[in-house]
Amino acid sequence: MSTVQSDPRPGARRKSPADRAAEVAAAAREIALADGLAGITLRGVAARIGVTPALVSHYQPSMDVLVADTFAAIVAAEIGEVAEELASCARQVAALGALIDSLLGPDRSPVTALWLDAWSFGRRNTALAIEVGVQMDAWQAFVSGLLRSGVAAGEFTVDDPDAVAWQLLGIIDGLNAHAVVRYGHAGSLRGLVRTVAEHELGLASGALGTTTTTSMD
């Protein structure tokens, strides 16, 4: 029968399985945001919390699953954060403008980088590929829901909110991907996204705010 290696730190308190699993998950999230999904390794997580790799392996035997779960936790939290940001908007037009500003802002760069990692690593990590699909669907449903609310309120005119949601997310993802590798500045191109959204939603030019664009460097 195999045994679980104890915490190597002198005088360290033995933690419950639930506490240790939570510690491993928290360490993985910290590593992901600092170093990307590639940084989530047995040795990396073990070093972060000061235990042996064997102990990490006991609580999380599959690093592919840990990577996938970490990605999912961070992206799901971001959706929650954005939802809170938009909750104070009195109209859906204002909420959409705020959404565009937020997703193309510098504060979202760490999560954008994780999306790029996930799209790439998902080719070889089945669990991650599945989670990428789940989270992409969640974002599409979130944006589509905002558009549908705007239609119901008489603010937007659009026949297929689902398709427009995918279109907007595709443009935003592309601009953010460019910015991650320092090709242009996504924030300076918010006007481009606003212009597309206004056209697709039957809004007057400028309804979502300034539409001035800046060419990419």
mmCIF file of C-alpha atoms in Angstrom:
data_model
loop_
_atom_site.group_PDB
_atom_site.id
_atom_site.type_symbol
_atom_site.label_atom_id
_atom_site.label_comp_id
_atom_site.label_asym_id
_atom_site.label_seq_id
_atom_site.Cartn_x
_atom_site.Cartn_y
_atom_site.Cartn_z
ATOM 1 C CA MET A 1 0.000 0.000 0.000
ATOM 2 C CA SER A 2 1.404 3.389 -1.019
ATOM 3 C CA THR A 3 1.865 6.101 1.541
ATOM 4 C CA VAL A 4 1.446 9.831 1.215
ATOM 5 C CA GLN A 5 4.603 11.783 1.772
ATOM 6 C CA SER A 6 4.293 14.296 4.571
ATOM 7 C CA ASP A 7 4.886 18.001 4.375
ATOM 8 C CA PRO A 8 8.706 18.450 4.366
ATOM 9 C CA ARG A 9 8.647 21.803 6.139
ATOM 10 C CA PRO A 10 9.864 21.538 9.762
ATOM 11 C CA GLY A 11 6.993 21.841 12.179
ATOM 12 C CA ALA A 12 4.422 22.204 9.403
ATOM 13 C CA ARG A 13 0.838 21.382 10.354
ATOM 14 C CA ARG A 14 -0.616 18.367 8.589
ATOM 15 C CA LYS A 15 -3.517 19.621 6.496
ATOM 16 C CA SER A 16 -6.782 17.892 5.758
ATOM 17 C CA PRO A 17 -7.230 16.409 2.271
ATOM 18 C CA ALA A 18 -9.708 19.165 1.411
ATOM 19 C CA ASP A 19 -7.360 21.911 2.584
ATOM 20 C CA ARG A 20 -4.410 20.411 0.742
ATOM 21 C CA ALA A 21 -6.392 20.000 -2.486
ATOM 22 C CA ALA A 22 -7.519 23.619 -2.217
ATOM 23 C CA GLU A 23 -3.926 24.709 -1.642
ATOM 24 C CA VAL A 24 -2.784 22.852 -4.758
ATOM 25 C CA ALA A 25 -5.571 24.454 -6.809
ATOM 26 C CA ALA A 26 -4.762 27.930 -5.483
ATOM 27 C CA ALA A 27 -1.068 27.475 -6.239
ATOM 28 C CA ALA A 28 -1.877 26.386 -9.780
ATOM 29 C CA ARG A 29 -3.976 29.511 -10.329
ATOM 30 C CA GLU A 30 -1.185 31.752 -9.038
ATOM 31 C CA ILE A 31 1.331 30.068 -11.330
ATOM 32 C CA ALA A 32 -0.984 30.280 -14.332
ATOM 33 C CA LEU A 33 -1.540 34.015 -13.945
ATOM 34 C CA ALA A 34 2.167 34.672 -13.406
ATOM 35 C CA ASP A 35 3.791 32.237 -15.829
ATOM 36 C CA GLY A 36 1.041 30.812 -18.026
ATOM 37 C CA LEU A 37 -0.414 27.313 -18.199
ATOM 38 C CA ALA A 38 2.982 25.862 -19.123
ATOM 39 C CA GLY A 39 4.189 26.734 -15.628
ATOM 40 C CA ILE A 40 1.741 24.318 -14.005
ATOM 41 C CA THR A 41 3.975 21.312 -13.376
ATOM 42 C CA LEU A 42 4.366 18.926 -10.458
ATOM 43 C CA ARG A 43 7.632 20.554 -9.461
ATOM 44 C CA GLY A 44 6.319 24.058 -9.978
ATOM 45 C CA VAL A 45 3.230 23.553 -7.830
ATOM 46 C CA ALA A 46 5.212 21.681 -5.179
ATOM 47 C CA ALA A 47 7.779 24.472 -4.950
ATOM 48 C CA ARG A 48 5.034 27.084 -4.681
ATOM 49 C CA ILE A 49 3.500 25.485 -1.575
ATOM 50 C CA GLY A 50 6.677 23.969 -0.143
ATOM 51 C CA VAL A 51 5.882 20.262 -0.413
ATOM 52 C CA THR A 52 7.210 17.331 -2.409
ATOM 53 C CA PRO A 53 6.053 16.635 -5.990
ATOM 54 C CA ALA A 54 4.802 13.252 -4.759
ATOM 55 C CA LEU A 55 2.414 14.940 -2.365
ATOM 56 C CA VAL A 56 1.025 17.142 -5.142
ATOM 57 C CA SER A 57 0.634 14.051 -7.322
ATOM 58 C CA HIS A 58 -1.367 12.344 -4.594
ATOM 59 C CA TYR A 59 -3.943 15.124 -4.506
ATOM 60 C CA GLN A 60 -3.877 15.806 -8.232
ATOM 61 C CA PRO A 61 -2.662 12.721 -10.135
ATOM 62 C CA SER A 62 -3.325 14.248 -13.578
ATOM 63 C CA MET A 63 -1.557 17.475 -14.439
ATOM 64 C CA ASP A 64 -3.643 17.726 -17.621
ATOM 65 C CA VAL A 65 -6.763 17.848 -15.476
ATOM 66 C CA LEU A 66 -5.186 20.362 -13.097
ATOM 67 C CA VAL A 67 -4.308 22.606 -16.029
ATOM 68 C CA ALA A 68 -7.849 22.326 -17.398
ATOM 69 C CA ASP A 69 -9.454 22.962 -14.000
ATOM 70 C CA THR A 70 -7.171 25.933 -13.380
ATOM 71 C CA PHE A 71 -8.034 27.498 -16.723
ATOM 72 C CA ALA A 72 -11.745 26.955 -16.089
ATOM 73 C CA ALA A 73 -11.609 28.491 -12.617
ATOM 74 C CA ILE A 74 -9.827 31.627 -13.794
ATOM 75 C CA VAL A 75 -12.027 32.185 -16.847
ATOM 76 C CA ALA A 76 -15.261 31.519 -14.955
ATOM 77 C CA ALA A 77 -14.163 34.016 -12.304
ATOM 78 C CA GLU A 78 -13.534 36.605 -15.002
ATOM 79 C CA ILE A 79 -17.064 36.244 -16.348
ATOM 80 C CA GLY A 80 -18.328 36.860 -12.828
ATOM 81 C CA GLU A 81 -16.132 39.942 -12.477
ATOM 82 C CA VAL A 82 -17.347 41.381 -15.776
ATOM 83 C CA ALA A 83 -20.973 40.675 -14.857
ATOM 84 C CA GLU A 84 -20.483 42.672 -11.656
ATOM 85 C CA GLU A 85 -18.925 45.539 -13.614
ATOM 86 C CA LEU A 86 -21.935 45.705 -15.933
ATOM 87 C CA ALA A 87 -24.574 45.342 -13.220
ATOM 88 C CA SER A 88 -24.600 49.074 -12.538
ATOM 89 C CA CYS A 89 -25.373 49.968 -16.177
ATOM 90 C CA ALA A 90 -28.933 51.234 -16.506
ATOM 91 C CA ARG A 91 -29.201 50.402 -20.218
ATOM 92 C CA GLN A 92 -27.893 47.542 -22.344
ATOM 93 C CA VAL A 93 -26.231 50.003 -24.726
ATOM 94 C CA ALA A 94 -24.124 51.232 -21.832
ATOM 95 C CA ALA A 95 -23.446 47.658 -20.706
ATOM 96 C CA LEU A 96 -22.208 46.665 -24.158
ATOM 97 C CA GLY A 97 -19.921 49.676 -24.331
ATOM 98 C CA ALA A 98 -18.545 48.840 -20.891
ATOM 99 C CA LEU A 99 -18.066 45.213 -21.911
ATOM 100 C CA ILE A 100 -16.008 46.202 -24.946
ATOM 101 C CA ASP A 101 -13.893 48.576 -22.857
ATOM 102 C CA SER A 102 -13.303 45.940 -20.197
ATOM 103 C CA LEU A 103 -12.403 43.039 -22.480
ATOM 104 C CA LEU A 104 -9.974 45.177 -24.476
ATOM 105 C CA GLY A 105 -8.423 46.765 -21.402
ATOM 106 C CA PRO A 106 -4.972 45.999 -19.968
ATOM 107 C CA ASP A 107 -6.397 44.528 -16.763
ATOM 108 C CA ARG A 108 -7.602 41.501 -18.752
ATOM 109 C CA SER A 109 -4.202 40.769 -20.321
ATOM 110 C CA PRO A 110 -3.214 37.929 -17.934
ATOM 111 C CA VAL A 111 -6.422 36.023 -18.704
ATOM 112 C CA THR A 112 -6.075 36.742 -22.422
ATOM 113 C CA ALA A 113 -2.652 35.115 -22.311
ATOM 114 C CA LEU A 114 -4.210 32.045 -20.694
ATOM 115 C CA TRP A 115 -6.726 31.794 -23.523
ATOM 116 C CA LEU A 116 -3.867 31.757 -26.015
ATOM 117 C CA ASP A 117 -2.145 29.024 -24.015
ATOM 118 C CA ALA A 118 -5.361 27.033 -23.832
ATOM 119 C CA TRP A 119 -6.090 27.206 -27.545
ATOM 120 C CA SER A 120 -2.580 25.940 -28.248
ATOM 121 C CA PHE A 121 -2.116 23.355 -25.475
ATOM 122 C CA GLY A 122 -5.631 22.042 -25.990
ATOM 123 C CA ARG A 123 -4.398 20.277 -29.106
ATOM 124 C CA ARG A 124 -2.617 17.760 -26.868
ATOM 125 C CA ASN A 125 -4.602 18.059 -23.652
ATOM 126 C CA THR A 126 -8.082 16.616 -24.138
ATOM 127 C CA ALA A 127 -9.361 17.805 -20.767
ATOM 128 C CA LEU A 128 -8.224 21.345 -21.554
ATOM 129 C CA ALA A 129 -9.749 21.245 -25.051
ATOM 130 C CA ILE A 130 -13.097 20.279 -23.567
ATOM 131 C CA GLU A 131 -12.891 23.064 -20.986
ATOM 132 C CA VAL A 132 -11.982 25.614 -23.671
ATOM 133 C CA GLY A 133 -15.205 24.719 -25.453
ATOM 134 C CA VAL A 134 -17.217 24.979 -22.259
ATOM 135 C CA GLN A 135 -15.796 28.397 -21.410
ATOM 136 C CA MET A 136 -16.149 29.726 -24.959
ATOM 137 C CA ASP A 137 -19.799 28.689 -24.874
ATOM 138 C CA ALA A 138 -20.186 30.397 -21.497
ATOM 139 C CA TRP A 139 -18.792 33.672 -22.840
ATOM 140 C CA GLN A 140 -20.950 33.450 -25.952
ATOM 141 C CA ALA A 141 -24.034 32.844 -23.819
ATOM 142 C CA PHE A 142 -23.123 35.810 -21.611
ATOM 143 C CA VAL A 143 -22.730 38.217 -24.539
ATOM 144 C CA SER A 144 -25.748 36.805 -26.352
ATOM 145 C CA GLY A 145 -27.810 37.276 -23.200
ATOM 146 C CA LEU A 146 -26.774 40.917 -23.040
ATOM 147 C CA LEU A 147 -27.795 41.410 -26.670
ATOM 148 C CA ARG A 148 -31.118 39.648 -26.158
ATOM 149 C CA SER A 149 -31.858 41.877 -23.185
ATOM 150 C CA GLY A 150 -31.126 44.878 -25.389
ATOM 151 C CA VAL A 151 -33.502 43.604 -28.043
ATOM 152 C CA ALA A 152 -36.220 43.029 -25.440
ATOM 153 C CA ALA A 153 -35.728 46.580 -24.157
ATOM 154 C CA GLY A 154 -35.991 47.998 -27.672
ATOM 155 C CA GLU A 155 -32.358 49.172 -27.659
ATOM 156 C CA PHE A 156 -30.955 46.751 -30.255
ATOM 157 C CA THR A 157 -32.291 45.504 -33.565
ATOM 158 C CA VAL A 158 -30.781 42.165 -34.540
ATOM 159 C CA ASP A 159 -32.175 38.942 -35.995
ATOM 160 C CA ASP A 160 -29.508 36.575 -34.651
ATOM 161 C CA PRO A 161 -27.998 37.673 -31.312
ATOM 162 C CA ASP A 162 -26.094 34.397 -31.024
ATOM 163 C CA ALA A 163 -24.221 34.970 -34.272
ATOM 164 C CA VAL A 164 -23.433 38.596 -33.428
ATOM 165 C CA ALA A 165 -22.128 37.523 -30.014
ATOM 166 C CA TRP A 166 -19.711 35.101 -31.708
ATOM 167 C CA GLN A 167 -18.695 37.813 -34.172
ATOM 168 C CA LEU A 168 -17.894 40.334 -31.456
ATOM 169 C CA LEU A 169 -15.997 37.794 -29.365
ATOM 170 C CA GLY A 170 -13.999 36.716 -32.397
ATOM 171 C CA ILE A 171 -12.922 40.290 -33.118
ATOM 172 C CA ILE A 172 -12.093 40.975 -29.468
ATOM 173 C CA ASP A 173 -10.125 37.741 -29.149
ATOM 174 C CA GLY A 174 -8.153 38.542 -32.299
ATOM 175 C CA LEU A 175 -7.224 42.036 -31.177
ATOM 176 C CA ASN A 176 -6.255 40.801 -27.732
ATOM 177 C CA ALA A 177 -4.136 38.022 -29.222
ATOM 178 C CA HIS A 178 -2.245 40.632 -31.255
ATOM 179 C CA ALA A 179 -1.698 42.742 -28.154
ATOM 180 C CA VAL A 180 -0.330 39.808 -26.142
ATOM 181 C CA VAL A 181 2.590 39.546 -28.580
ATOM 182 C CA ARG A 182 2.899 43.354 -28.604
ATOM 183 C CA TYR A 183 1.483 43.750 -32.097
ATOM 184 C CA GLY A 184 -0.618 46.860 -31.730
ATOM 185 C CA HIS A 185 -2.657 47.991 -28.751
ATOM 186 C CA ALA A 186 -6.066 46.398 -28.319
ATOM 187 C CA GLY A 187 -7.372 49.293 -26.237
ATOM 188 C CA SER A 188 -6.710 51.777 -29.021
ATOM 189 C CA LEU A 189 -8.922 49.711 -31.334
ATOM 190 C CA ARG A 190 -12.011 49.664 -29.147
ATOM 191 C CA GLY A 191 -13.596 52.017 -31.654
ATOM 192 C CA LEU A 192 -13.326 49.343 -34.334
ATOM 193 C CA VAL A 193 -15.307 46.904 -32.220
ATOM 194 C CA ARG A 194 -17.863 49.578 -31.338
ATOM 195 C CA THR A 195 -18.344 50.392 -35.010
ATOM 196 C CA VAL A 196 -18.983 46.745 -35.891
ATOM 197 C CA ALA A 197 -21.362 46.334 -32.953
ATOM 198 C CA GLU A 198 -23.300 49.476 -33.857
ATOM 199 C CA HIS A 199 -23.694 48.296 -37.427
ATOM 200 C CA GLU A 200 -24.844 44.806 -36.456
ATOM 201 C CA LEU A 201 -27.253 46.006 -33.760
ATOM 202 C CA GLY A 202 -28.934 48.820 -35.663
ATOM 203 C CA LEU A 203 -27.425 51.552 -33.533
ATOM 204 C CA ALA A 204 -26.550 55.055 -34.631
ATOM 205 C CA SER A 205 -22.884 55.755 -35.202
ATOM 206 C CA GLY A 206 -21.278 56.721 -31.917
ATOM 207 C CA ALA A 207 -24.048 55.191 -29.791
ATOM 208 C CA LEU A 208 -21.499 53.035 -27.965
ATOM 209 C CA GLY A 209 -19.056 55.882 -27.478
ATOM 210 C CA THR A 210 -16.176 57.260 -29.518
ATOM 211 C CA THR A 211 -15.330 55.203 -32.599
ATOM 212 C CA THR A 212 -11.968 56.730 -33.386
ATOM 213 C CA THR A 213 -9.451 54.019 -34.212
ATOM 214 C CA THR A 214 -5.693 54.022 -34.149
ATOM 215 C CA SER A 215 -3.618 52.022 -36.610
ATOM 216 C CA MET A 216 -1.593 49.168 -35.114
ATOM 217 C CA ASP A 217 2.127 49.587 -34.658
#
